[in-house]
Coordinates of C-alpha atoms and ligand atoms in Angstrom, one line a residue:
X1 CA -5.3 0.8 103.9
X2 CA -5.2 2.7 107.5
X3 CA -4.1 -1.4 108.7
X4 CA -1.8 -1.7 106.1
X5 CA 0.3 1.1 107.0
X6 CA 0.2 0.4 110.1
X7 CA 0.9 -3.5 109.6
X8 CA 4.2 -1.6 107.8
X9 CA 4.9 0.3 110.6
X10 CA 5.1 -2.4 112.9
X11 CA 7.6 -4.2 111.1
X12 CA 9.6 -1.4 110.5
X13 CA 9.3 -0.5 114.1
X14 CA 10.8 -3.7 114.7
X15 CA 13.7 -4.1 112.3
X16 CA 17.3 -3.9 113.4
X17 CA 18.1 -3.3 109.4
X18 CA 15.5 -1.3 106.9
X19 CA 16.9 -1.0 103.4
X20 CA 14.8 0.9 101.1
X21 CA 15.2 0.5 97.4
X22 CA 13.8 3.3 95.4
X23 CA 12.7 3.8 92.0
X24 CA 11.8 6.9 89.1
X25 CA 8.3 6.6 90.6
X26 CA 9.5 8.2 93.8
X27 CA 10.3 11.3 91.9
X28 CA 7.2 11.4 89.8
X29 CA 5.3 13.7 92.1
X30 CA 8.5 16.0 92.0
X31 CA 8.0 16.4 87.9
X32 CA 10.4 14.0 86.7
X33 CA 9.2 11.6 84.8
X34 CA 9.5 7.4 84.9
X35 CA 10.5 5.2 82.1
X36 CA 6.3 4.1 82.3
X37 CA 4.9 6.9 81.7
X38 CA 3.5 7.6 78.2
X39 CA 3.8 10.8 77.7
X40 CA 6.4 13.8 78.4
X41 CA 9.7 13.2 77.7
X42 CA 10.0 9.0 77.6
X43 CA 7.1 9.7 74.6
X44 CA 9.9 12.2 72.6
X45 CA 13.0 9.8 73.4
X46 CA 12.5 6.2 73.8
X47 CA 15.1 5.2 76.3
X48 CA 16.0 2.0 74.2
X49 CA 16.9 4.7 71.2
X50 CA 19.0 7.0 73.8
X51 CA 20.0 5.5 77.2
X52 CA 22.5 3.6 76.3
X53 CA 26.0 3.9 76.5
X54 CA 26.9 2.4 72.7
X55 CA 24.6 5.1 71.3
X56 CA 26.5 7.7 73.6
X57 CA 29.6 7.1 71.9
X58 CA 28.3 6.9 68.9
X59 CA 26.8 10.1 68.7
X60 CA 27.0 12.4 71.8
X61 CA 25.3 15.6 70.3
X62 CA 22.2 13.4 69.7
X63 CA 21.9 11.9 73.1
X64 CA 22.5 15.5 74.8
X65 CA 18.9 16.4 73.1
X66 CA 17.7 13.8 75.7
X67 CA 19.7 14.9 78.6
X68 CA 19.5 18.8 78.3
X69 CA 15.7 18.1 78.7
X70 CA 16.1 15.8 81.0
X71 CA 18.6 18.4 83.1
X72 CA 15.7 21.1 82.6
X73 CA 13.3 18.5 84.6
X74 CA 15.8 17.5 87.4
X75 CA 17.4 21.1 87.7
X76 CA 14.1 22.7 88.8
X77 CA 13.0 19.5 90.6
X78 CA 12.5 20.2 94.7
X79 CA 12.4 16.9 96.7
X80 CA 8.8 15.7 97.2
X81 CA 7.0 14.4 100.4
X82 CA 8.0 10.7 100.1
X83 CA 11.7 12.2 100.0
X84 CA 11.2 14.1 102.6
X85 CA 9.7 11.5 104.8
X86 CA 12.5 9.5 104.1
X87 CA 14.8 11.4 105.1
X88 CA 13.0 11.8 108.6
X89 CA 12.2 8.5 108.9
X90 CA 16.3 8.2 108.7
X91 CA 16.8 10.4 111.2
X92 CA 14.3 9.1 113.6
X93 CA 16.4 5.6 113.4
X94 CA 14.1 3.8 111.4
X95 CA 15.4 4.1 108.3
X96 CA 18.9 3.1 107.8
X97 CA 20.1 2.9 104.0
X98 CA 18.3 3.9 100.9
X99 CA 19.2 2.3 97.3
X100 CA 18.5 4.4 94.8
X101 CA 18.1 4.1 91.2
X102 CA 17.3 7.8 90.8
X103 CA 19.9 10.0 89.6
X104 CA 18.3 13.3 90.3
X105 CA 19.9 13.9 93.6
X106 CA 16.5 14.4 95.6
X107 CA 17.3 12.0 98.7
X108 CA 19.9 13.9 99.4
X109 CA 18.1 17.1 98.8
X110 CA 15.4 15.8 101.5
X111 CA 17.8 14.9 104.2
X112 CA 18.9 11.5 103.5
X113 CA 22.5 10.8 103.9
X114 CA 23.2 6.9 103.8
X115 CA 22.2 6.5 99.8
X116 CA 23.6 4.1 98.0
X117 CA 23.2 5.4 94.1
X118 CA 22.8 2.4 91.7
X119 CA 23.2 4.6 88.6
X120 CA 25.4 7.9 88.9
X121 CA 24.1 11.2 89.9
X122 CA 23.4 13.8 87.1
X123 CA 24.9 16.9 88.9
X124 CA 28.2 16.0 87.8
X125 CA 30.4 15.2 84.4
X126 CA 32.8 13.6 83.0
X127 CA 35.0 13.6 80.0
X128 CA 35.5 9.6 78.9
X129 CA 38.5 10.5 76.8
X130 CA 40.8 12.7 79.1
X131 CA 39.2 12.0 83.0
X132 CA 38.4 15.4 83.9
X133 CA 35.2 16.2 86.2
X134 CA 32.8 19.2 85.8
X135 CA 29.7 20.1 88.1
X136 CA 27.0 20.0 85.3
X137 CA 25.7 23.8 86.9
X138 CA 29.1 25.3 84.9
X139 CA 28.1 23.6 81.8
X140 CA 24.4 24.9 81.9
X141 CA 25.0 27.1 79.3
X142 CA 26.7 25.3 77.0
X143 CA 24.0 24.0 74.4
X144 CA 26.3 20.8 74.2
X145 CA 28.9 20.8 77.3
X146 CA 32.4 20.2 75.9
X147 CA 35.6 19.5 77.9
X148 CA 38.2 21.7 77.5
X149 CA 39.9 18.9 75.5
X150 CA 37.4 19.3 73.2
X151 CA 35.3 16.5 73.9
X152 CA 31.3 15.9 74.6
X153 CA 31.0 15.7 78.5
X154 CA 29.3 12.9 79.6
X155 CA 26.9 12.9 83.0
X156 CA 28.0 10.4 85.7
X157 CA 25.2 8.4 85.1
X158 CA 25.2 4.5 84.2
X159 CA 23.6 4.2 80.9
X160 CA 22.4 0.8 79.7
X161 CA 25.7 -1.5 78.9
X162 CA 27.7 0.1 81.6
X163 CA 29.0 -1.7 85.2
X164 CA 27.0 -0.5 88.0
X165 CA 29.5 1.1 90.4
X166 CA 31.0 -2.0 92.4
X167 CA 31.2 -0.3 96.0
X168 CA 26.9 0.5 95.2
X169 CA 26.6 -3.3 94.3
X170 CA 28.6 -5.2 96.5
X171 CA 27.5 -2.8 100.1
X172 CA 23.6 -3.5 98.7
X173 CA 23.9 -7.2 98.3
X174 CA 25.8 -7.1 101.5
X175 CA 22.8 -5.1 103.5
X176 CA 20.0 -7.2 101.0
X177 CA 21.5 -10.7 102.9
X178 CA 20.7 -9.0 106.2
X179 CA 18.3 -6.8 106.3
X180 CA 14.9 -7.4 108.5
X181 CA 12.8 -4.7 106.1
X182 CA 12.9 -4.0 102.8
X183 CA 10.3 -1.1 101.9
X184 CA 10.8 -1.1 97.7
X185 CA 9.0 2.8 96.6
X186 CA 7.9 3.3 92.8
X187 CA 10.1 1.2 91.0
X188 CA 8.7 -1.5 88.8
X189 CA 12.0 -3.4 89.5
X190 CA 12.3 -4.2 85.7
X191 CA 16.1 -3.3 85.7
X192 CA 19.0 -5.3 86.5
X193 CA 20.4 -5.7 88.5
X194 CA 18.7 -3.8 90.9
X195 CA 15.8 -5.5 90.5
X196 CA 17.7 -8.7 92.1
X197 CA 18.0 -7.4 95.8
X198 CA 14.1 -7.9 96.5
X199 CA 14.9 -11.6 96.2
X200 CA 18.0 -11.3 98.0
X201 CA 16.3 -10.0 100.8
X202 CA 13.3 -12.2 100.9
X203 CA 15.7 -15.4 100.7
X204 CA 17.2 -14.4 103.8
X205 CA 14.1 -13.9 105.8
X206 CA 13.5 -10.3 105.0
X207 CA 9.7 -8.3 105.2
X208 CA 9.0 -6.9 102.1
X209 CA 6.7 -3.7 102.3
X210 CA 6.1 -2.1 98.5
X211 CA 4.7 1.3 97.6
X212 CA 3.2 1.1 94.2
X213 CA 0.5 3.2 92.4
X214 CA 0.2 -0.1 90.1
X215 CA 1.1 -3.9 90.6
X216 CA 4.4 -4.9 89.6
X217 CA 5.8 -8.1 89.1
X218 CA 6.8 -8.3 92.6
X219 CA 3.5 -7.9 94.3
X220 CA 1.9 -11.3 93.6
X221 CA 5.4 -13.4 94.1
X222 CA 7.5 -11.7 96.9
X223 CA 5.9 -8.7 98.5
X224 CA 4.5 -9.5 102.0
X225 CA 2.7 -5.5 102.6
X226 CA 1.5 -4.0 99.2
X227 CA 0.7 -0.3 100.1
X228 CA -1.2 1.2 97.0
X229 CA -1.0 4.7 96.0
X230 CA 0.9 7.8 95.8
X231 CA 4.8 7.6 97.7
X232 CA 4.1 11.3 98.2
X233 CA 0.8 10.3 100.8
X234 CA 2.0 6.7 101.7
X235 CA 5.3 7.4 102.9
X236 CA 4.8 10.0 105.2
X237 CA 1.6 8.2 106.4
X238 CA 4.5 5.7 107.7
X239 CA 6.3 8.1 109.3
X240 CA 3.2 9.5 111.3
X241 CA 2.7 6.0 112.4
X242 CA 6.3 5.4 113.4
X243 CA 6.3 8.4 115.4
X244 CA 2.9 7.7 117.3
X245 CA 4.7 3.6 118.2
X246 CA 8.3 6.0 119.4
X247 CA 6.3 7.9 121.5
X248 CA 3.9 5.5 122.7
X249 CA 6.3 2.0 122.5
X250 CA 4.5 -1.0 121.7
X251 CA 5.4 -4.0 123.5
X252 CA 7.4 -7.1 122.1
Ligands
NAD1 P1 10.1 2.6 86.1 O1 9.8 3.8 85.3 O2 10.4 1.4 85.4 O3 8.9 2.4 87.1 C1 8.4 3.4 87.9 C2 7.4 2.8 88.9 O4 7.0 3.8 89.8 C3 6.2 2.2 88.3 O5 6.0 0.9 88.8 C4 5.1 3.1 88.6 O6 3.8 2.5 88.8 C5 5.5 3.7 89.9 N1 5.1 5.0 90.2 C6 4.9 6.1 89.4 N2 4.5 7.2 90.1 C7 4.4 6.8 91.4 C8 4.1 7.5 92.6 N3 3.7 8.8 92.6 N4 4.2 6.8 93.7 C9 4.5 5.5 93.8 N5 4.9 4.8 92.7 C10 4.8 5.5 91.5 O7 11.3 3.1 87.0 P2 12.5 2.3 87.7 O8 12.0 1.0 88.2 O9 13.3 3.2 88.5 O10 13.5 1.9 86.4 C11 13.8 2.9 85.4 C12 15.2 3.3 85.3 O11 15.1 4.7 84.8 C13 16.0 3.4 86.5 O12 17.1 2.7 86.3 C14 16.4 4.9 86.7 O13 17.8 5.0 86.8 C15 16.0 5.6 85.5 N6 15.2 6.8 85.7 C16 15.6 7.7 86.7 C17 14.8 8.8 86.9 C18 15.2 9.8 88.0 O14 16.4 9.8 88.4 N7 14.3 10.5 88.6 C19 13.8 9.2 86.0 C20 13.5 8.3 85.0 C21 14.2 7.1 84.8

């Protein structure tokens, strides 16, 4: 593992571009949750049943069960080490965009400014009949938030069968077809299209470094460094490593 991560580092050290795609996973460690898991809150409300947008509109007051637990989880959640390292390994230059499919606001929380959200953030809401935008703290105690038209609020998160934000998808297939790293953190890259910029990346010549606690269906076909384990150890073993090659430069 120890040449792993530093195999990583090396290539990180010398990228012009890293692009990091991130998954739930990277927010297990801070107590929310991935689709995966078998228990907790996927086991009480199977995402099929209540993360999509035609069940939404069909009946809000049942799918706000799911996300008044869910806002429970991510409310209390602090940024873990793996966000944290991410967001220094952004400030110490190596680092230099971070797509997330999290919604829970933690990159941001642990320092990270250039994130690219794939699916909404959760801290704000939206009415879909009238327009008007809430931050979800002012709705907390409001067992289902209601605009003042009257209408079930809706968090600005993309739920299956809506568009991905097109800024978020064209800038990432943009920095995909040029980045020199790609380091992909707890996502099983299962979910379109997301799950379409580790080929994008690879086509064009990209390294592809993934932190997994399991296999996915990337590891065997596209991922070049497969860095097992927790993101929470792994990532800021990278960034110890990264700041031993800054300090002590390794040669071309
Ligand atoms: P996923 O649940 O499909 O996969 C999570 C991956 O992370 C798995 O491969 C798992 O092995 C790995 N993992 C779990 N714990 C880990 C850890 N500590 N370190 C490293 N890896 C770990 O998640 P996905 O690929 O992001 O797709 C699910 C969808 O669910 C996304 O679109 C996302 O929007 C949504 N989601 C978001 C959150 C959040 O915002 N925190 C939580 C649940 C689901």
């Amino acid at each position: 593992m120890k040449n792993l991560i530093r195999k990583a580092s090396e290539a990180i050290y010398r990228s012009k571009l890293t692009l990091a795609l991130t998954g739930a996973g990277i927010s297990v460690e801070s107590g929310i949750p991935d689709f995966r898991s078998a228990e907790g809150l996927w086991a009480k409300y199977d995402p099929s049943e209540y993360a999509s947008i035609q069940a939404f509109r069909r009946d809000p007051e049942k799918i706000w069960d799911m996300l008044r637990d869910m806002d429970q989880l991510v409310s209390k959640a602090q940024p873990n080490a793996a966000h944290l390292g991410m967001g220094e390994m952004e400030r110490i230059g190596f680092l230099h965009y971070i797509i997330t499919q999290n919604v829970d606001n933690l990159h941001q929380e642990g320092g990270a400014k250039n994130v690219i959200e794939y699916h909404g953030n959760s801290s704000t809401l939206s009415c879909l009949w009238c327009g008007k935008h809430y931050r979800a703290e002012e709705k907390r105690n409001e067992t289902i938030p209601r605009c003042q038209c009257g209408k079930v609020l809706k968090p600005n998160v993309v739920f299956f069968g809506e568009d991905i934000p097109p800024e978020a998808l064209d800038h990432s297939f943009q920095l995909a077809s040029s980045a020199e790293v790609l380091l992909i953190v707890g996502t099983s890259a299962a979910v379109s299209p997301a799950n379409t910029i580790p080929s994008i990346a690879k086509s064009r010549g990209a390294i592809l470094i993934e932190v997994n606690m399991e296999k996915t269906h990337l590891t065997s076909s596209l991922t070049d460094i497969f860095l097992e384990g927790k993101a929470g150890e792994t990532i800021p073993a990278l960034v110890s490593e990264l700041k031993r090659y800054r300090d002590n430069p390794i040669s071309a």
